[in-house]
Amino acid sequence: MADALPRPVPRRRLLVSGLLLGAGTAGAVDEIVFHQLLHWHHFYDRASGAAGLVSDGLLHAATFSAAVAGLALLADARRRGPFPAVLWWGAVLTGAGAFQLWDGLGNHKLLRLHQVRYGVDLTGYDVAWVLPGAALLLAGVALLVRSRSRPAPRP
Amino acid sequence: MTALLALLVAAGAGYVATTWRCRSPWPLARTTAWVAGLAAAAVAVAGPGAAHADLHAHMAAHLLLGMVAPVLLVLAAPVTLALRALPPPAARRLSRVLRSAPARWATDPLVAVPVNAAGLWLLYGTGLHTAVAHRPALATLVWLHLLVSGYLAAAAVLAVDPAPHRRPVAVRALALAGGAAAHDVLAKVLYAYPPAGTAGAEEGARLMYDGGTVVTLVTAALLWRRWYVSREAVRAAAQPA
C-alpha cells in the first residue's frame, strides 16, 4: 500500500469506541428515563441490600465513563481518514443490546437486584425490556458481520 | 478555619507574584483557574456549608472543597509555573524532588485516587465526620486533607503538570472511573444507612451522588480532551501504524 494514502482506522479502536459508547448510552438512558424521569426504580429501594448498593454505584460510574471514552475514541477515529460507519454502528448497537440484555436478565432476574417497576405484574415490562435488547444485539452483530465483507470506503 | 483561610490567601498571593516573575507570558486562564479554585475552597470552608450538623449543606461544601477546587487548581498548572519562574538552581532542585520516589507515588493515579476515596470512606463511613465537628483543630485538618488529597487525585488523573513516568490515558480514565464508583457507592450507603445524629442525610447523599457525577463527567471530558490534542495522539492519528 502506498504511504500517501490514508490507511483505514484500526478495526479494534472503532470496535472499542462503539461498544463503550453503546453500553454507556444504554446505561445512561436506563438511569435517566427510569430512575430520574419515571421514578420506577429508586435511588435505593431498601430491599436489594449491600450488593444492590455496590452494583448500582459501580454501574453508574462505569456507564458514564465508558460513554465519554467512547466519544473521545470516535473523535480520534474520525480524524484518521476513511470512517467505516457500518462497523462502528454495529459496535454501538452490540454494546447497547448487550447492556440491556445483561441488565434485564442478569440484574433483574438472576441477581434480583432491582425490578423494572414495583407493585405491578412484571411480565409485560420484562418482555418489553429484554426483547428490544435482544433485537439491538442481533442488529449490531449483523452489521458487524456485514462490515467484514464490505471494506472501508476509500476517500 | 482562620488558619486555612490565611493559607488560601497566601497561596493566591504567591501564585500571582510568581506569574510576574515568570520568564515567558503566563496564560491569564491559568491564573483565573487558580484564583477560582482558591475561592471555591474559601467558600466551602467559611460558607454556610461549614456547619457540620446538616449533611445537605455540608455536602455542598465537601463537593466544592474536595472536587471543584482541586480540578480548578490542577488546571492552573502551579508546578509548571514554579519551574518556569524559579531561578535555575531552585528549579532543578524542585524537579529533583518531583522525580523522587515519594513524589512519584503521591502523583500516581493508582495511588492518589484510592487514597482520596479511602479518606472519604473513613470520614463519612465511620462517623469520624460527626466526631470532628466539635473540635475546630481536627476539623481544619480534615478540610486540609480533603483539599490536598483531592488535588493529588485530580493532578494524577488530569496530568497537566509535567510528571515523570506518566500513566497512559486509559489507566488514568479507569482510575477516575474507579474513584467515581467509590464516591457513588459511598453516597448510596449514606442514603441507606445515614450516620447517627445527622440531619438532611438523604438530600446530602443525593447531592453527593449527583454533584460527584457532574464533576467527574467534566473531569473525564477534560482528560480525554487533553489526550485528543496531545502531541502523541495527533502524531499517531497522522500516521496510523
Tab-separated table of C-alpha atoms in Angstrom:
chain	number	residue	atom	x	y	z
A	1	MET	CA	0.000	0.000	0.000
A	2	ALA	CA	1.336	3.435	-0.897
A	3	ASP	CA	2.198	5.524	2.125
A	4	ALA	CA	0.476	8.592	0.684
A	5	LEU	CA	-2.976	7.014	1.009
A	6	PRO	CA	-4.515	7.290	4.476
A	7	ARG	CA	-4.911	3.778	5.820
A	8	PRO	CA	-8.217	2.676	7.327
A	9	VAL	CA	-8.691	3.209	11.045
A	10	PRO	CA	-7.701	0.135	13.068
A	11	ARG	CA	-10.798	-2.083	13.491
A	12	ARG	CA	-10.128	-2.683	17.138
A	13	ARG	CA	-10.204	1.007	18.065
A	14	LEU	CA	-13.560	1.505	16.317
A	15	LEU	CA	-14.956	-1.615	17.970
A	16	VAL	CA	-13.871	-0.401	21.407
A	17	SER	CA	-15.277	3.086	20.731
A	18	GLY	CA	-18.661	1.756	19.575
A	19	LEU	CA	-19.018	-0.821	22.344
A	20	LEU	CA	-18.138	1.732	25.044
A	21	LEU	CA	-20.467	4.377	23.653
A	22	GLY	CA	-23.310	1.878	23.074
A	23	ALA	CA	-23.170	0.342	26.527
A	24	GLY	CA	-22.603	3.734	28.144
A	25	THR	CA	-25.545	5.327	26.369
A	26	ALA	CA	-27.872	2.421	27.153
A	27	GLY	CA	-26.867	2.681	30.797
A	28	ALA	CA	-27.395	6.445	30.838
A	29	VAL	CA	-30.821	6.128	29.165
A	30	ASP	CA	-31.806	3.495	31.722
A	31	GLU	CA	-30.662	5.756	34.531
A	32	ILE	CA	-32.217	8.978	33.243
A	33	VAL	CA	-35.555	7.625	31.974
A	34	PHE	CA	-36.376	5.036	34.602
A	35	HIS	CA	-34.605	6.417	37.651
A	36	GLN	CA	-34.879	10.169	37.205
A	37	LEU	CA	-37.939	10.786	34.993
A	38	LEU	CA	-40.336	7.921	35.700
A	39	HIS	CA	-39.100	7.066	39.217
A	40	TRP	CA	-39.852	3.409	38.533
A	41	HIS	CA	-36.584	2.343	40.089
A	42	HIS	CA	-35.457	4.077	43.227
A	43	PHE	CA	-32.228	5.666	44.279
A	44	TYR	CA	-32.238	2.848	46.774
A	45	ASP	CA	-35.242	0.568	47.225
A	46	ARG	CA	-34.377	-0.599	50.776
A	47	ALA	CA	-34.766	-4.192	49.633
A	48	SER	CA	-31.779	-5.081	47.493
A	49	GLY	CA	-29.196	-4.814	50.288
A	50	ALA	CA	-25.474	-4.179	50.073
A	51	ALA	CA	-24.981	-5.920	46.714
A	52	GLY	CA	-27.534	-3.633	45.090
A	53	LEU	CA	-25.889	-0.513	46.503
A	54	VAL	CA	-22.452	-1.524	45.268
A	55	SER	CA	-23.574	-2.737	41.851
A	56	ASP	CA	-25.708	0.341	41.169
A	57	GLY	CA	-22.900	2.709	42.146
A	58	LEU	CA	-20.340	0.815	40.077
A	59	LEU	CA	-22.626	0.606	37.069
A	60	HIS	CA	-23.419	4.311	37.185
A	61	ALA	CA	-19.746	5.342	37.228
A	62	ALA	CA	-18.818	2.730	34.612
A	63	THR	CA	-21.518	3.716	32.108
A	64	PHE	CA	-20.865	7.443	32.009
A	65	SER	CA	-17.093	6.928	31.983
A	66	ALA	CA	-17.488	4.475	29.092
A	67	ALA	CA	-19.634	6.919	27.112
A	68	VAL	CA	-17.061	9.735	27.459
A	69	ALA	CA	-14.178	7.413	26.498
A	70	GLY	CA	-16.181	6.071	23.526
A	71	LEU	CA	-16.835	9.602	22.260
A	72	ALA	CA	-13.139	10.529	22.546
A	73	LEU	CA	-12.091	7.407	20.617
A	74	LEU	CA	-14.746	8.170	17.982
A	75	ALA	CA	-13.379	11.702	17.537
A	76	ASP	CA	-9.890	10.230	17.165
A	77	ALA	CA	-11.083	7.642	14.621
A	78	ARG	CA	-12.841	10.322	12.566
A	79	ARG	CA	-9.682	12.385	12.111
A	80	ARG	CA	-7.713	9.366	10.923
A	81	GLY	CA	-9.343	9.292	7.493
A	82	PRO	CA	-11.946	6.977	5.948
A	83	PHE	CA	-14.549	6.018	8.502
A	84	PRO	CA	-16.204	2.571	8.261
A	85	ALA	CA	-19.608	3.629	9.551
A	86	VAL	CA	-21.164	0.132	9.323
A	87	LEU	CA	-18.564	-1.346	11.649
A	88	TRP	CA	-18.914	1.491	14.157
A	89	TRP	CA	-22.727	1.424	14.238
A	90	GLY	CA	-22.572	-2.351	14.570
A	91	ALA	CA	-20.375	-1.957	17.629
A	92	VAL	CA	-22.681	0.712	19.126
A	93	LEU	CA	-25.802	-1.435	18.730
A	94	THR	CA	-23.980	-4.520	20.032
A	95	GLY	CA	-22.838	-2.611	23.113
A	96	ALA	CA	-26.295	-1.165	23.793
A	97	GLY	CA	-28.040	-4.527	23.250
A	98	ALA	CA	-25.565	-6.427	25.396
A	99	PHE	CA	-26.017	-3.933	28.228
A	100	GLN	CA	-29.799	-4.082	28.060
A	101	LEU	CA	-29.895	-7.898	27.962
A	102	TRP	CA	-27.455	-8.129	30.846
A	103	ASP	CA	-29.471	-5.603	32.839
A	104	GLY	CA	-32.780	-7.303	32.029
A	105	LEU	CA	-31.710	-10.895	32.589
A	106	GLY	CA	-28.693	-10.671	34.876
A	107	ASN	CA	-29.545	-7.760	37.158
A	108	HIS	CA	-33.323	-8.129	37.265
A	109	LYS	CA	-33.797	-11.888	37.127
A	110	LEU	CA	-30.634	-13.757	38.152
A	111	LEU	CA	-29.255	-11.401	40.800
A	112	ARG	CA	-32.689	-9.893	41.590
A	113	LEU	CA	-31.009	-6.578	42.395
A	114	HIS	CA	-33.986	-4.497	41.388
A	115	GLN	CA	-37.036	-4.815	39.171
A	116	VAL	CA	-38.252	-2.681	36.273
A	117	ARG	CA	-41.204	-1.493	38.294
A	118	TYR	CA	-42.760	-2.224	41.644
A	119	GLY	CA	-46.312	-3.214	42.574
A	120	VAL	CA	-47.403	-4.363	39.106
A	121	ASP	CA	-47.339	-7.570	37.072
A	122	LEU	CA	-43.793	-7.653	35.694
A	123	THR	CA	-44.183	-9.984	32.688
A	124	GLY	CA	-45.044	-7.279	30.162
A	125	TYR	CA	-42.362	-4.917	31.418
A	126	ASP	CA	-39.723	-7.622	31.362
A	127	VAL	CA	-40.592	-8.649	27.819
A	128	ALA	CA	-40.637	-5.011	26.745
A	129	TRP	CA	-37.171	-4.549	28.228
A	130	VAL	CA	-35.495	-7.782	27.141
A	131	LEU	CA	-36.863	-8.150	23.587
A	132	PRO	CA	-35.629	-4.762	22.270
A	133	GLY	CA	-32.300	-5.552	23.927
A	134	ALA	CA	-32.077	-8.810	22.007
A	135	ALA	CA	-33.141	-7.029	18.802
A	136	LEU	CA	-30.443	-4.365	19.285
A	137	LEU	CA	-27.830	-7.037	19.906
A	138	LEU	CA	-28.850	-9.040	16.801
A	139	ALA	CA	-28.875	-5.919	14.605
A	140	GLY	CA	-25.462	-4.942	15.928
A	141	VAL	CA	-23.931	-8.347	15.289
A	142	ALA	CA	-25.462	-8.411	11.796
A	143	LEU	CA	-23.875	-5.045	10.995
A	144	LEU	CA	-20.528	-6.219	12.367
A	145	VAL	CA	-20.662	-9.311	10.131
A	146	ARG	CA	-21.568	-7.160	7.122
A	147	SER	CA	-18.733	-4.730	7.801
A	148	ARG	CA	-16.282	-7.629	7.399
A	149	SER	CA	-17.394	-8.320	3.834
A	150	ARG	CA	-17.582	-4.615	2.935
A	151	PRO	CA	-14.192	-2.916	3.280
A	152	ALA	CA	-13.850	0.652	4.483
A	153	PRO	CA	-14.701	3.312	1.863
A	154	ARG	CA	-11.808	4.879	0.050
A	155	PRO	CA	-11.543	8.673	0.279
B	1	MET	CA	-10.649	27.822	59.878
B	2	THR	CA	-8.848	31.193	60.073
B	3	ALA	CA	-5.534	29.408	59.534
B	4	LEU	CA	-6.920	27.670	56.456
B	5	LEU	CA	-8.273	30.939	55.029
B	6	ALA	CA	-4.883	32.607	55.616
B	7	LEU	CA	-3.249	29.687	53.797
B	8	LEU	CA	-5.594	30.134	50.825
B	9	VAL	CA	-4.919	33.884	50.627
B	10	ALA	CA	-1.167	33.232	50.815
B	11	ALA	CA	-1.433	30.640	48.024
B	12	GLY	CA	-3.256	33.146	45.846
B	13	ALA	CA	-0.773	35.947	46.501
B	14	GLY	CA	2.169	33.595	45.972
B	15	TYR	CA	0.840	32.379	42.610
B	16	VAL	CA	0.111	35.875	41.290
B	17	ALA	CA	3.517	37.158	42.434
B	18	THR	CA	5.196	34.195	40.714
B	19	THR	CA	3.430	34.917	37.402
B	20	TRP	CA	5.099	38.356	37.450
B	21	ARG	CA	8.498	36.711	37.798
B	22	CYS	CA	7.762	34.156	35.061
B	23	ARG	CA	10.202	34.430	32.145
B	24	SER	CA	7.514	33.893	29.493
B	25	PRO	CA	3.967	35.346	29.495
B	26	TRP	CA	1.730	33.234	31.701
B	27	PRO	CA	-1.814	32.471	30.392
B	28	LEU	CA	-4.469	34.516	32.167
B	29	ALA	CA	-6.832	31.500	32.042
B	30	ARG	CA	-4.495	29.581	34.361
B	31	THR	CA	-4.286	32.432	36.863
B	32	THR	CA	-8.080	32.676	36.743
B	33	ALA	CA	-8.394	28.931	37.395
B	34	TRP	CA	-6.082	29.206	40.406
B	35	VAL	CA	-7.970	32.131	41.944
B	36	ALA	CA	-11.339	30.472	41.227
B	37	GLY	CA	-10.136	27.237	42.826
B	38	LEU	CA	-8.984	29.039	45.959
B	39	ALA	CA	-12.260	30.982	46.071
B	40	ALA	CA	-14.241	27.740	45.838
B	41	ALA	CA	-12.204	26.330	48.722
B	42	ALA	CA	-12.722	29.508	50.779
B	43	VAL	CA	-16.492	29.426	50.226
B	44	ALA	CA	-16.502	25.769	51.287
B	45	VAL	CA	-14.553	26.446	54.479
B	46	ALA	CA	-16.155	29.722	55.544
B	47	GLY	CA	-19.614	29.462	53.951
B	48	PRO	CA	-22.814	28.076	55.439
B	49	GLY	CA	-21.851	24.515	54.436
B	50	ALA	CA	-19.078	24.532	57.006
B	51	ALA	CA	-21.689	23.828	59.687
B	52	HIS	CA	-21.408	20.073	60.140
B	53	ALA	CA	-24.794	19.326	61.594
B	54	ASP	CA	-26.708	19.299	58.320
B	55	LEU	CA	-25.362	16.787	55.802
B	56	HIS	CA	-27.049	18.502	52.860
B	57	ALA	CA	-25.266	21.835	53.389
B	58	HIS	CA	-22.112	20.026	54.382
B	59	MET	CA	-22.071	18.026	51.133
B	60	ALA	CA	-22.221	21.208	49.054
B	61	ALA	CA	-19.105	22.370	50.905
B	62	HIS	CA	-17.494	18.955	50.504
B	63	LEU	CA	-18.080	18.981	46.725
B	64	LEU	CA	-16.614	22.488	46.406
B	65	LEU	CA	-13.563	21.762	48.545
B	66	GLY	CA	-12.836	18.159	47.579
B	67	MET	CA	-13.780	18.113	43.880
B	68	VAL	CA	-14.401	21.520	42.241
B	69	ALA	CA	-11.489	23.392	43.851
B	70	PRO	CA	-8.897	20.645	43.160
B	71	VAL	CA	-9.800	20.418	39.456
B	72	LEU	CA	-9.525	24.214	39.064
B	73	LEU	CA	-6.221	24.292	40.959
B	74	VAL	CA	-4.800	21.484	38.801
B	75	LEU	CA	-5.822	23.331	35.608
B	76	ALA	CA	-3.758	26.289	36.865
B	77	ALA	CA	-0.571	24.165	36.486
B	78	PRO	CA	1.227	25.532	39.580
B	79	VAL	CA	4.238	23.213	39.181
B	80	THR	CA	4.823	24.361	35.589
B	81	LEU	CA	4.637	27.957	36.788
B	82	ALA	CA	7.157	27.300	39.565
B	83	LEU	CA	9.556	25.537	37.187
B	84	ARG	CA	9.404	28.477	34.787
B	85	ALA	CA	9.658	31.263	37.331
B	86	LEU	CA	12.210	29.908	39.809
B	87	PRO	CA	15.916	30.631	39.286
B	88	PRO	CA	17.527	27.633	37.512
B	89	PRO	CA	19.212	26.054	40.579
B	90	ALA	CA	15.964	26.142	42.548
B	91	ALA	CA	14.007	24.828	39.540
B	92	ARG	CA	16.469	21.936	39.260
B	93	ARG	CA	16.027	21.157	42.953
B	94	LEU	CA	12.234	21.209	42.539
B	95	SER	CA	12.357	18.854	39.570
B	96	ARG	CA	14.635	16.522	41.581
B	97	VAL	CA	12.043	16.485	44.364
B	98	LEU	CA	9.297	15.747	41.816
B	99	ARG	CA	11.294	12.793	40.478
B	100	SER	CA	11.842	11.334	43.957
B	101	ALA	CA	10.077	8.112	44.860
B	102	PRO	CA	7.575	9.590	47.370
B	103	ALA	CA	6.506	12.326	44.931
B	104	ARG	CA	6.105	9.756	42.152
B	105	TRP	CA	3.965	7.622	44.418
B	106	ALA	CA	1.829	10.529	45.565
B	107	THR	CA	1.023	11.574	41.993
B	108	ASP	CA	0.416	8.077	40.593
B	109	PRO	CA	-3.317	7.789	39.772
B	110	LEU	CA	-3.321	4.202	41.041
B	111	VAL	CA	-2.244	5.533	44.464
B	112	ALA	CA	-3.678	9.056	44.669
B	113	VAL	CA	-7.236	8.145	43.645
B	114	PRO	CA	-7.609	5.175	46.053
B	115	VAL	CA	-6.097	7.258	48.888
B	116	ASN	CA	-8.608	10.022	48.184
B	117	ALA	CA	-11.506	7.532	48.114
B	118	ALA	CA	-10.299	5.752	51.259
B	119	GLY	CA	-10.160	9.080	53.079
B	120	LEU	CA	-13.803	9.760	52.144
B	121	TRP	CA	-14.914	6.338	53.348
B	122	LEU	CA	-13.015	6.844	56.594
B	123	LEU	CA	-14.540	10.286	57.071
B	124	TYR	CA	-18.176	9.508	56.283
B	125	GLY	CA	-18.325	5.746	56.689
B	126	THR	CA	-17.003	5.588	60.273
B	127	GLY	CA	-18.678	8.610	61.842
B	128	LEU	CA	-15.359	10.486	62.017
B	129	HIS	CA	-17.128	13.381	60.332
B	130	THR	CA	-19.509	13.849	63.267
B	131	ALA	CA	-16.699	13.299	65.788
B	132	VAL	CA	-14.571	16.158	64.465
B	133	ALA	CA	-17.491	18.586	64.198
B	134	HIS	CA	-16.894	19.953	67.681
B	135	ARG	CA	-13.110	20.055	67.524
B	136	PRO	CA	-12.068	23.010	65.339
B	137	ALA	CA	-8.405	21.964	65.109
B	138	LEU	CA	-9.304	18.479	63.886
B	139	ALA	CA	-11.928	19.883	61.534
B	140	THR	CA	-9.287	22.138	59.953
B	141	LEU	CA	-7.032	19.116	59.416
B	142	VAL	CA	-9.902	17.237	57.781
B	143	TRP	CA	-10.654	20.180	55.446
B	144	LEU	CA	-6.976	20.395	54.519
B	145	HIS	CA	-6.850	16.656	53.877
B	146	LEU	CA	-9.898	16.850	51.586
B	147	LEU	CA	-8.330	19.660	49.558
B	148	VAL	CA	-4.829	18.147	49.327
B	149	SER	CA	-5.857	14.574	48.572
B	150	GLY	CA	-8.441	15.861	46.091
B	151	TYR	CA	-5.732	17.932	44.431
B	152	LEU	CA	-3.311	14.987	44.220
B	153	ALA	CA	-6.013	12.745	42.748
B	154	ALA	CA	-7.067	15.351	40.172
B	155	ALA	CA	-3.415	16.106	39.335
B	156	ALA	CA	-2.681	12.405	38.856
B	157	VAL	CA	-5.700	11.907	36.594
B	158	LEU	CA	-5.510	15.096	34.521
B	159	ALA	CA	-1.678	15.226	34.341
B	160	VAL	CA	-1.498	18.943	33.462
B	161	ASP	CA	1.854	19.490	35.169
B	162	PRO	CA	4.925	17.595	33.996
B	163	ALA	CA	5.342	14.234	35.708
B	164	PRO	CA	7.918	11.531	35.108
B	165	HIS	CA	6.522	8.140	34.042
B	166	ARG	CA	3.022	9.391	33.346
B	167	ARG	CA	0.413	6.645	33.165
B	168	PRO	CA	-1.340	6.075	29.811
B	169	VAL	CA	-4.669	7.808	29.270
B	170	ALA	CA	-6.678	4.576	29.605
B	171	VAL	CA	-5.195	3.881	33.049
B	172	ARG	CA	-5.940	7.437	34.188
B	173	ALA	CA	-9.514	7.227	32.858
B	174	LEU	CA	-10.000	3.897	34.652
B	175	ALA	CA	-8.628	5.346	37.894
B	176	LEU	CA	-11.061	8.250	37.578
B	177	ALA	CA	-13.966	5.864	36.953
B	178	GLY	CA	-12.901	3.755	39.943
B	179	GLY	CA	-12.794	6.822	42.165
B	180	ALA	CA	-16.230	7.869	40.900
B	181	ALA	CA	-17.581	4.389	41.653
B	182	ALA	CA	-16.256	4.556	45.241
B	183	HIS	CA	-17.866	8.002	45.585
B	184	ASP	CA	-21.213	6.756	44.185
B	185	VAL	CA	-21.327	3.669	46.397
B	186	LEU	CA	-20.489	5.768	49.463
B	187	ALA	CA	-23.306	8.189	48.591
B	188	LYS	CA	-25.751	5.282	48.311
B	189	VAL	CA	-24.551	3.808	51.615
B	190	LEU	CA	-25.002	7.203	53.328
B	191	TYR	CA	-28.521	7.344	51.906
B	192	ALA	CA	-29.392	3.821	53.020
B	193	TYR	CA	-27.684	3.963	56.403
B	194	PRO	CA	-27.486	7.643	57.452
B	195	PRO	CA	-24.935	8.285	60.209
B	196	ALA	CA	-26.493	8.855	63.619
B	197	GLY	CA	-27.124	12.448	64.619
B	198	THR	CA	-27.069	13.987	61.127
B	199	ALA	CA	-29.947	15.896	59.589
B	200	GLY	CA	-30.556	16.061	55.861
B	201	ALA	CA	-28.783	12.753	55.196
B	202	GLU	CA	-30.954	11.725	52.231
B	203	GLU	CA	-30.681	15.062	50.439
B	204	GLY	CA	-26.983	15.213	51.291
B	205	ALA	CA	-26.343	11.752	49.864
B	206	ARG	CA	-28.224	12.577	46.663
B	207	LEU	CA	-26.285	15.819	46.276
B	208	MET	CA	-23.049	13.884	46.778
B	209	TYR	CA	-24.123	11.404	44.086
B	210	ASP	CA	-25.381	13.897	41.501
B	211	GLY	CA	-22.733	16.555	42.144
B	212	GLY	CA	-19.997	13.923	42.089
B	213	THR	CA	-21.308	12.671	38.753
B	214	VAL	CA	-21.262	16.150	37.212
B	215	VAL	CA	-17.733	16.955	38.405
B	216	THR	CA	-16.445	13.534	37.326
B	217	LEU	CA	-18.050	13.919	33.884
B	218	VAL	CA	-16.372	17.308	33.442
B	219	THR	CA	-13.060	15.855	34.633
B	220	ALA	CA	-13.350	12.897	32.234
B	221	ALA	CA	-14.148	15.269	29.364
B	222	LEU	CA	-11.090	17.405	30.259
B	223	LEU	CA	-8.911	14.291	30.490
B	224	TRP	CA	-9.927	12.933	27.068
B	225	ARG	CA	-9.817	16.399	25.509
B	226	ARG	CA	-6.227	16.802	26.685
B	227	TRP	CA	-5.409	13.373	25.245
B	228	TYR	CA	-7.074	14.256	21.910
B	229	VAL	CA	-4.916	17.356	21.415
B	230	SER	CA	-1.751	15.799	22.903
B	231	ARG	CA	1.276	15.602	20.633
B	232	GLU	CA	1.431	11.790	20.730
B	233	ALA	CA	-2.230	11.296	19.832
B	234	VAL	CA	-2.090	13.845	16.989
B	235	ARG	CA	1.057	12.217	15.605
B	236	ALA	CA	-0.444	8.724	15.868
B	237	ALA	CA	-3.562	9.911	14.035
B	238	ALA	CA	-1.486	11.449	11.254
B	239	GLN	CA	0.461	8.243	10.617
B	240	PRO	CA	-1.518	5.200	11.717
B	241	ALA	CA	0.649	2.183	12.410
